[in-house]
Coordinates of C-alpha atoms and ligand atoms in Angstrom, one line a residue:
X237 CA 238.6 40.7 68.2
X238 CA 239.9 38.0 65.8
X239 CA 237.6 37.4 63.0
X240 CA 236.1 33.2 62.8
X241 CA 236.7 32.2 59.3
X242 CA 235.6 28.6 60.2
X243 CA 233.7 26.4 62.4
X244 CA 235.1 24.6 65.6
X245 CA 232.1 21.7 66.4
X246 CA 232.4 21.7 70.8
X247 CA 234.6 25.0 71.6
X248 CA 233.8 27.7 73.2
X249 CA 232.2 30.4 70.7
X250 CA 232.8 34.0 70.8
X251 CA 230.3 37.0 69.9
X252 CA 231.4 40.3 69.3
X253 CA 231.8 41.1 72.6
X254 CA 234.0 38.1 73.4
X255 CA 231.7 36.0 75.4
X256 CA 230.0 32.6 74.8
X257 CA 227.3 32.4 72.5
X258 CA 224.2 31.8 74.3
X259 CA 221.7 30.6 71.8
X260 CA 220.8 26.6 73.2
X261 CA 218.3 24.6 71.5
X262 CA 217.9 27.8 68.7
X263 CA 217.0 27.6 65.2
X264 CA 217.8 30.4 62.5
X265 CA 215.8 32.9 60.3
X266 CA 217.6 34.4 57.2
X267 CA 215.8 37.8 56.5
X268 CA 216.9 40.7 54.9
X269 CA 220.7 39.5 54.2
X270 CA 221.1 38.2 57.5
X271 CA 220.8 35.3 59.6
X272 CA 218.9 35.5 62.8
X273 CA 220.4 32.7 65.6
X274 CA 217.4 33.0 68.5
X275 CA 218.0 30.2 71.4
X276 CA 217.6 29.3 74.6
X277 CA 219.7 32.4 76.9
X278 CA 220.7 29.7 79.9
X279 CA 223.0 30.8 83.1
X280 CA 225.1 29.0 86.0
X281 CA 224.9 26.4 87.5
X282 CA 222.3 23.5 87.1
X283 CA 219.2 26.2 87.8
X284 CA 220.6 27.2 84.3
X285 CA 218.9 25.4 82.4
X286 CA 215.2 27.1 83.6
X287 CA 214.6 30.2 82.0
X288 CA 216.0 33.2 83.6
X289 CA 216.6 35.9 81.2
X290 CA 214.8 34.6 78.5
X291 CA 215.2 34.2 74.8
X292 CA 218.7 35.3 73.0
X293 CA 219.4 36.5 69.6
X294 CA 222.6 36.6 67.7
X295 CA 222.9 38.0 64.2
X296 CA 225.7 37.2 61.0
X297 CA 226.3 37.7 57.6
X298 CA 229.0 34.6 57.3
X299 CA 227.5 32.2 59.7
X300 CA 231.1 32.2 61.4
X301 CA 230.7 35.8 63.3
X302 CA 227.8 36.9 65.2
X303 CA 226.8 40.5 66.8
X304 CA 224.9 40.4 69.9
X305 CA 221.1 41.6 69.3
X306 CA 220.2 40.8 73.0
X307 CA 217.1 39.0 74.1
X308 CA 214.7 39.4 72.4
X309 CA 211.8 37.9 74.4
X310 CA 211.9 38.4 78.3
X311 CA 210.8 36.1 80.8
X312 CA 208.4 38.1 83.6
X313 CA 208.9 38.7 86.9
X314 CA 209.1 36.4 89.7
X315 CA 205.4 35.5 91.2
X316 CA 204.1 37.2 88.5
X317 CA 201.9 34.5 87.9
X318 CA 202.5 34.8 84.2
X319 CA 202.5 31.3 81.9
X320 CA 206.4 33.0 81.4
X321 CA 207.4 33.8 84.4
X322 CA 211.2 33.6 85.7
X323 CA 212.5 29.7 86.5
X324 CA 209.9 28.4 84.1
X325 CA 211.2 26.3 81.0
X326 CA 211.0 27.8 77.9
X327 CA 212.9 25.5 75.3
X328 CA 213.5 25.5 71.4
X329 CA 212.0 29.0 70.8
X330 CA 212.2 28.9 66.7
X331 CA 211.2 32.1 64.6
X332 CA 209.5 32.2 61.3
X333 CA 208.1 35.5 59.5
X334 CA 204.9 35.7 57.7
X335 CA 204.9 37.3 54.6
X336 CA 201.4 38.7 54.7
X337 CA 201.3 40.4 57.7
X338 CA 204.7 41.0 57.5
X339 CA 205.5 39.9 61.2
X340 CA 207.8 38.1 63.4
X341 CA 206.3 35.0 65.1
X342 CA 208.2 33.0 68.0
X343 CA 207.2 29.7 68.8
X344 CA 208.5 27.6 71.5
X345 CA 208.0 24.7 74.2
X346 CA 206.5 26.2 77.4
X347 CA 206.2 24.7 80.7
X348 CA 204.9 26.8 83.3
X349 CA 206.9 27.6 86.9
X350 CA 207.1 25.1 89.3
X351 CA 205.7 21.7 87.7
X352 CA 208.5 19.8 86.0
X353 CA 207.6 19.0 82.2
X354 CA 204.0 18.0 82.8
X355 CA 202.2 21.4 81.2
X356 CA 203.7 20.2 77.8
X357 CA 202.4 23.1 76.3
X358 CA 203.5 25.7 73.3
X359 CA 204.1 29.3 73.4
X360 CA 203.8 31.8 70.9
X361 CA 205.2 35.4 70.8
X362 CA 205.3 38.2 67.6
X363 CA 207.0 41.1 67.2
X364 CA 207.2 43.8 64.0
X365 CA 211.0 43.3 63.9
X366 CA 212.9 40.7 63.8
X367 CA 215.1 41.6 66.3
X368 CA 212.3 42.3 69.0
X369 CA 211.1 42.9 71.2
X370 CA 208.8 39.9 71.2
X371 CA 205.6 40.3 72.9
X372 CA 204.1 36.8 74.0
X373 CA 200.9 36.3 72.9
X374 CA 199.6 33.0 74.6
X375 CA 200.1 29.1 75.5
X376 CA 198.5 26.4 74.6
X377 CA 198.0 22.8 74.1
X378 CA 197.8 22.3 70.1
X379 CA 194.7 21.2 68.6
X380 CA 192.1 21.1 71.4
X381 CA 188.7 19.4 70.2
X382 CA 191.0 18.4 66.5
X383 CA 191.0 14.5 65.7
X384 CA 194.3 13.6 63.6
X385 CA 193.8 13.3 59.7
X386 CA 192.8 9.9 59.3
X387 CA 192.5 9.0 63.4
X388 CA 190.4 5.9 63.0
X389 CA 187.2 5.9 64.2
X390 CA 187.2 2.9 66.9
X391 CA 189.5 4.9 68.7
X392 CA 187.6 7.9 68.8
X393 CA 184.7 6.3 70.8
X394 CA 186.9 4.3 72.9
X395 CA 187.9 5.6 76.3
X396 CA 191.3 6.2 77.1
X397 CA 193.5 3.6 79.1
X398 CA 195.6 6.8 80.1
X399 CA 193.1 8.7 81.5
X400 CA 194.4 10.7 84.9
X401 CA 197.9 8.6 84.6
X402 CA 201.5 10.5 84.3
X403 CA 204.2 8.8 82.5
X404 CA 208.0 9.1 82.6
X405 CA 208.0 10.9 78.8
X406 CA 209.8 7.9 77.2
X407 CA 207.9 5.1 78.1
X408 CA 204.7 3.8 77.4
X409 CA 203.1 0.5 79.0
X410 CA 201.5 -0.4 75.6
X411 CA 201.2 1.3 72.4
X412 CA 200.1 4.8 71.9
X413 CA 197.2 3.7 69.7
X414 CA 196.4 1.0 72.7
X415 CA 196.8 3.7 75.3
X416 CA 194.5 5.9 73.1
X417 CA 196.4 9.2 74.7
X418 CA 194.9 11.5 71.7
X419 CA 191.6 10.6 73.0
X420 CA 192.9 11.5 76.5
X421 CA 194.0 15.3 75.7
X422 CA 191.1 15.9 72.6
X423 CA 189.3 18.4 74.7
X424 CA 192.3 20.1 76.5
X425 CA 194.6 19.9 73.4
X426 CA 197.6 17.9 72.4
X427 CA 200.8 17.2 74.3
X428 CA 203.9 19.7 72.8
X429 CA 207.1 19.6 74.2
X430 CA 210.6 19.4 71.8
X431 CA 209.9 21.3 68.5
X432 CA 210.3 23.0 65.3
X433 CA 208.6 25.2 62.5
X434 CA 209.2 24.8 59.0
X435 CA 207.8 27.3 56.3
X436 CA 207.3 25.3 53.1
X437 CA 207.3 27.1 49.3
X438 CA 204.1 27.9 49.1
X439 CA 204.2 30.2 52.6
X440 CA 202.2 27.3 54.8
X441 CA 203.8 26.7 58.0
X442 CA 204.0 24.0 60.2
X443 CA 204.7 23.5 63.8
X444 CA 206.4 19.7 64.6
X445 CA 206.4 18.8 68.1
X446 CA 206.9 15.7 70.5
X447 CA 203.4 14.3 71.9
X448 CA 201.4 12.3 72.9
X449 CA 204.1 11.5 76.2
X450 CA 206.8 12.1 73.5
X451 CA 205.9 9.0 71.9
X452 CA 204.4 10.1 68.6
X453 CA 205.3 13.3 66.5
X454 CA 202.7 16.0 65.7
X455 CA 203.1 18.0 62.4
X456 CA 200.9 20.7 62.6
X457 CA 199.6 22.5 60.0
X458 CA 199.1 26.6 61.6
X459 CA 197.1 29.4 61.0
X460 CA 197.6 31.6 57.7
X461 CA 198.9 33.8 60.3
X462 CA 201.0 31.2 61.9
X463 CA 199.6 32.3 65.5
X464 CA 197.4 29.4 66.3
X465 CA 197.0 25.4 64.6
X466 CA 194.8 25.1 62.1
X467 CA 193.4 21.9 63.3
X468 CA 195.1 20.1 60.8
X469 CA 197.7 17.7 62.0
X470 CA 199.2 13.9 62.0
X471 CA 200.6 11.5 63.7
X472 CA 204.1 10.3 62.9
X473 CA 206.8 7.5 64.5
X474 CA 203.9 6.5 66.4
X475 CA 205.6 4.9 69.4
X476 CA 209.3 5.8 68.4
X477 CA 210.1 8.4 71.0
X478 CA 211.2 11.0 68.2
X479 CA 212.8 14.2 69.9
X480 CA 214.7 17.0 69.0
X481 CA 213.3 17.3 65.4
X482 CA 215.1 19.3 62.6
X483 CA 213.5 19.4 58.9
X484 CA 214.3 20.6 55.7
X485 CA 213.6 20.4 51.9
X486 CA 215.8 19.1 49.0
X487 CA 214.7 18.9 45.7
X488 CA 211.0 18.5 46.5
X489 CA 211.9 15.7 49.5
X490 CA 211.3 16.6 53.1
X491 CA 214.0 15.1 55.3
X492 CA 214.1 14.9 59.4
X493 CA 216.6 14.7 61.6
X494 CA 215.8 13.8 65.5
X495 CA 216.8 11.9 68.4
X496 CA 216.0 9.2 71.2
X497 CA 214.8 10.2 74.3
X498 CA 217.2 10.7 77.3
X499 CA 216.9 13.8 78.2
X500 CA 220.7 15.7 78.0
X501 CA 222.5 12.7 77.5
X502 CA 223.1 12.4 73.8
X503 CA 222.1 9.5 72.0
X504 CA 222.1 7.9 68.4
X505 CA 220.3 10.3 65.8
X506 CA 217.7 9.3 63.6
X507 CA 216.5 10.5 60.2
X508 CA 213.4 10.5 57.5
X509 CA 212.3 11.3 54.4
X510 CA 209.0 11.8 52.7
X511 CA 206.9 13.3 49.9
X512 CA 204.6 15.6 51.8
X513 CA 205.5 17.3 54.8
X514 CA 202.5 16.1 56.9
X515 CA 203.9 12.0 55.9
X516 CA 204.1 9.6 55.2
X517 CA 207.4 9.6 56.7
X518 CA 210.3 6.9 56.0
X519 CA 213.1 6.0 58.5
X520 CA 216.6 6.1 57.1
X521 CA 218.4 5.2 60.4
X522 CA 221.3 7.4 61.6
X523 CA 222.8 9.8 59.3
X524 CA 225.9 9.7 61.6
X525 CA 228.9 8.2 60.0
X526 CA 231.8 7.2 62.2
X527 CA 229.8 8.1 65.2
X528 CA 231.4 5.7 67.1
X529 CA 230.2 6.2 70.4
X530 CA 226.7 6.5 68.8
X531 CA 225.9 9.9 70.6
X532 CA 225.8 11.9 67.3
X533 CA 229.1 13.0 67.9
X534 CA 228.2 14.3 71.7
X535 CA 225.4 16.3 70.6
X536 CA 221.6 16.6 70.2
X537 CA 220.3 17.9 66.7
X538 CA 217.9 21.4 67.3
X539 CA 218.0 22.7 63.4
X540 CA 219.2 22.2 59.8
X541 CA 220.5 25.2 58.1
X542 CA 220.3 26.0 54.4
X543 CA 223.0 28.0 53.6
X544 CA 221.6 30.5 51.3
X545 CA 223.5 31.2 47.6
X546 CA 224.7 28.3 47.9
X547 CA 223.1 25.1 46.2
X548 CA 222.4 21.9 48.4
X549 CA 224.1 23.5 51.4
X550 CA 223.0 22.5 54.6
X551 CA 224.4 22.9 58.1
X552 CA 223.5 20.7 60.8
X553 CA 223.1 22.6 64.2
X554 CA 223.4 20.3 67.7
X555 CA 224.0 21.2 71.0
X556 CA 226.4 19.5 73.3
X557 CA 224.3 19.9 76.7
X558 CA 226.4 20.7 79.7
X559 CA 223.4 20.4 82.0
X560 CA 225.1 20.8 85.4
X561 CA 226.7 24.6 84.5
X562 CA 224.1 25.1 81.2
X563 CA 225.5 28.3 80.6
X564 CA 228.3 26.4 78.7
X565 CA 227.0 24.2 76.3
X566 CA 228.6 23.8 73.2
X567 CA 227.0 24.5 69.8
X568 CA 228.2 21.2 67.2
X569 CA 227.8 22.0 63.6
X570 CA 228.5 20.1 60.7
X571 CA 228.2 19.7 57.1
X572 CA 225.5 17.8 55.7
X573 CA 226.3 15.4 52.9
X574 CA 223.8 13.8 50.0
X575 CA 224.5 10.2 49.2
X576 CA 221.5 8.4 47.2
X577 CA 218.6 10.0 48.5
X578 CA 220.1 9.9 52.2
X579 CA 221.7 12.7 54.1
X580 CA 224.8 12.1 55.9
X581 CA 226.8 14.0 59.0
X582 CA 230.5 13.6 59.7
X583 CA 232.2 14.9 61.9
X584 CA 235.3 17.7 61.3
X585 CA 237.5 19.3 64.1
X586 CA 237.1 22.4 62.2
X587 CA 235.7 23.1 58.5
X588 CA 234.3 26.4 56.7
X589 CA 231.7 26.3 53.8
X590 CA 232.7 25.4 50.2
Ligands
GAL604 C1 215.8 16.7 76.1 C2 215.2 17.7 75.2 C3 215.7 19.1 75.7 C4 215.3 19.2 77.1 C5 215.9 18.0 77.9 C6 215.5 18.1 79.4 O1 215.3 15.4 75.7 O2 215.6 17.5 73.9 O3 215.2 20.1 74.9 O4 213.9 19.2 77.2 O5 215.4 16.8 77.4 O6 215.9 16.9 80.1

């Protein structure tokens, strides 16, 4: 096998045993000298894009090359009945390790067999290494009987206009404050559908998520042992649609990167900043330069990489959805570029790390 010594944003991308990385919608974990690429393990055909197999991991040293660790969290058999069963969707699975208890833990968007994307809910799996086996732990709605920091107090005594109504999931009649959908889902727990972790210097950890009908962004604060929310959360891009959200730190700054909402059609990216992860956040508009079909260059951001040893290094990870043969969507990363407090993404046929 020819050894990668660079990146090819869109091609096909080998492992060590020749075939197709299959890692959609992942996120990576550097530990012990090596990165960690779990992701979503998708198969043939449309059906593809429901979880079959399960969550796949891939591990590197150079970022370019990556050995085959398997899946690493199962789905269970058919009519199981299990929250994880085979054909549901289980999207975005991100891994984070906690440093005192010294484990593994998965989170990932979960919707349960059989009912579309209307379960919005968030699963969580651990395991003692970091290549698994993952043992899945639970699903839930986030935050069930939490208010928001700084939810206003009106709105917690008035009833919700979006009481026993479904909604397309990017499209609200009126605003979400006006629709009062946190009042809706306080006692059964926030909407969570496309997501992220982040562990911050000081070893908190917070789980970022689409809600409220993907209208408003959640950034949770979790547990000290990052296996449930702390009931700390807040309320960002209220009414913005944010999806597909990928964070990281520079120099004491918090930056974003996500998308519109149109499912796996790619559209034009979005970005923020801000002082403290839990917001205020700023919009800096699209970090795409050149993008001139305004489809962040045909893909769909799922994580932002820091390169470690390597100073203000960051790789932005997309996928290129393929969503009538899943099994072949393309991985599109890029370098990430600093220009006056904004982050920028061009894009390169093919490029390697300084
Ligand atoms: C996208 C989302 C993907 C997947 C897809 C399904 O908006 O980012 O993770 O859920 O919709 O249509």
């Amino acid at each position: 096998m020819s050894k990668y010594t660079s990146f090819t944003p869109g091609e096909l991308w080998l492992d060590d045993n020749g075939v197709h990385i299959n890692a959609h919608g992942g996120g990576i974990l550097f530990d012990n000298g090596k990165y960690y690429w779990f992701g979503e393990h998708k198969t043939e055909g449309e059906s593809g894009n429901m979880a079959n197999v399960g969550v796949h991991c891939y591990s590197s040293t150079d970022l370019y090359n990556w050995k085959d660790e398997g899946i690493v969290l199962s789905v269970d058999e058919e009519n199981s009945g299990s929250d994880i069963e085979k054909g549901c969707i289980l999207e975005r699975p991100k891994v984070i390790k906690n440093k005192k208890t010294g484990k593994y833990v998965m989170w990932f968007h979960l919707e349960p067999k059989g009912n579309g994307y209307k379960g919005a809910l968030s699963g969580v799996a651990v395991s003692e290494n970091v290549s698994g086996p993952y043992k899945f732990i639970k699903a839930v709605r986030p935050n069930a009987g939490c208010w928001p920091v700084d939810y206003p107090e009106y709105l917690k005594n008035k009833p919700s206009k979006a009481e026993g109504i479904n909604f397309p999931g990017n499209y609200l009649p009126e605003s979400p404050d006006s629709m009062n959908i946190v009042k809706r889902d306080f006692e059964k727990g926030q909407m969570a559908r496309d997501m992220t972790l982040f562990v911050d210097e000081d070893g908190k950890a917070y789980h970022i998520y689409s809600s409220e009908e993907n209208s408003t962004l959640h950034i949770a604060l979790l547990s000290d042992d990052y296996l449930s929310h702390s009931g700390i959360y807040t309320r960002n891009f209220s009414g913005r649609f944010m999806e597909a959200p990928a964070i990281f730190k520079k120099d004491g700054k918090y930056y974003m990167m996500m998308s519109g909402c149109t499912g796996w059609d790619p559209n034009q990216a979005r970005s923020a900043i801000s002082d403290s992860i839990l917001g205020q956040w700023t919009e800096l508009g699209n970090p795409c330069i050149n993008d001139t079909k305004e489809t962040t260059f045909d893909s769909q951001s799922t994580f932002i990489l820091p390169v470690q040893n390597k100073e203000n290094t960051f790789i932005y990870m997309g996928d290129r959805w393929t969503p009538q043969n899943a099994i072949d969507g393309r991985y599109v990363w890029l370098p990430v570029e600093f220009e006056n407090n904004k982050f920028e993404i061009m894009w390169q046929d093919k490029w390697a790390i300084k």
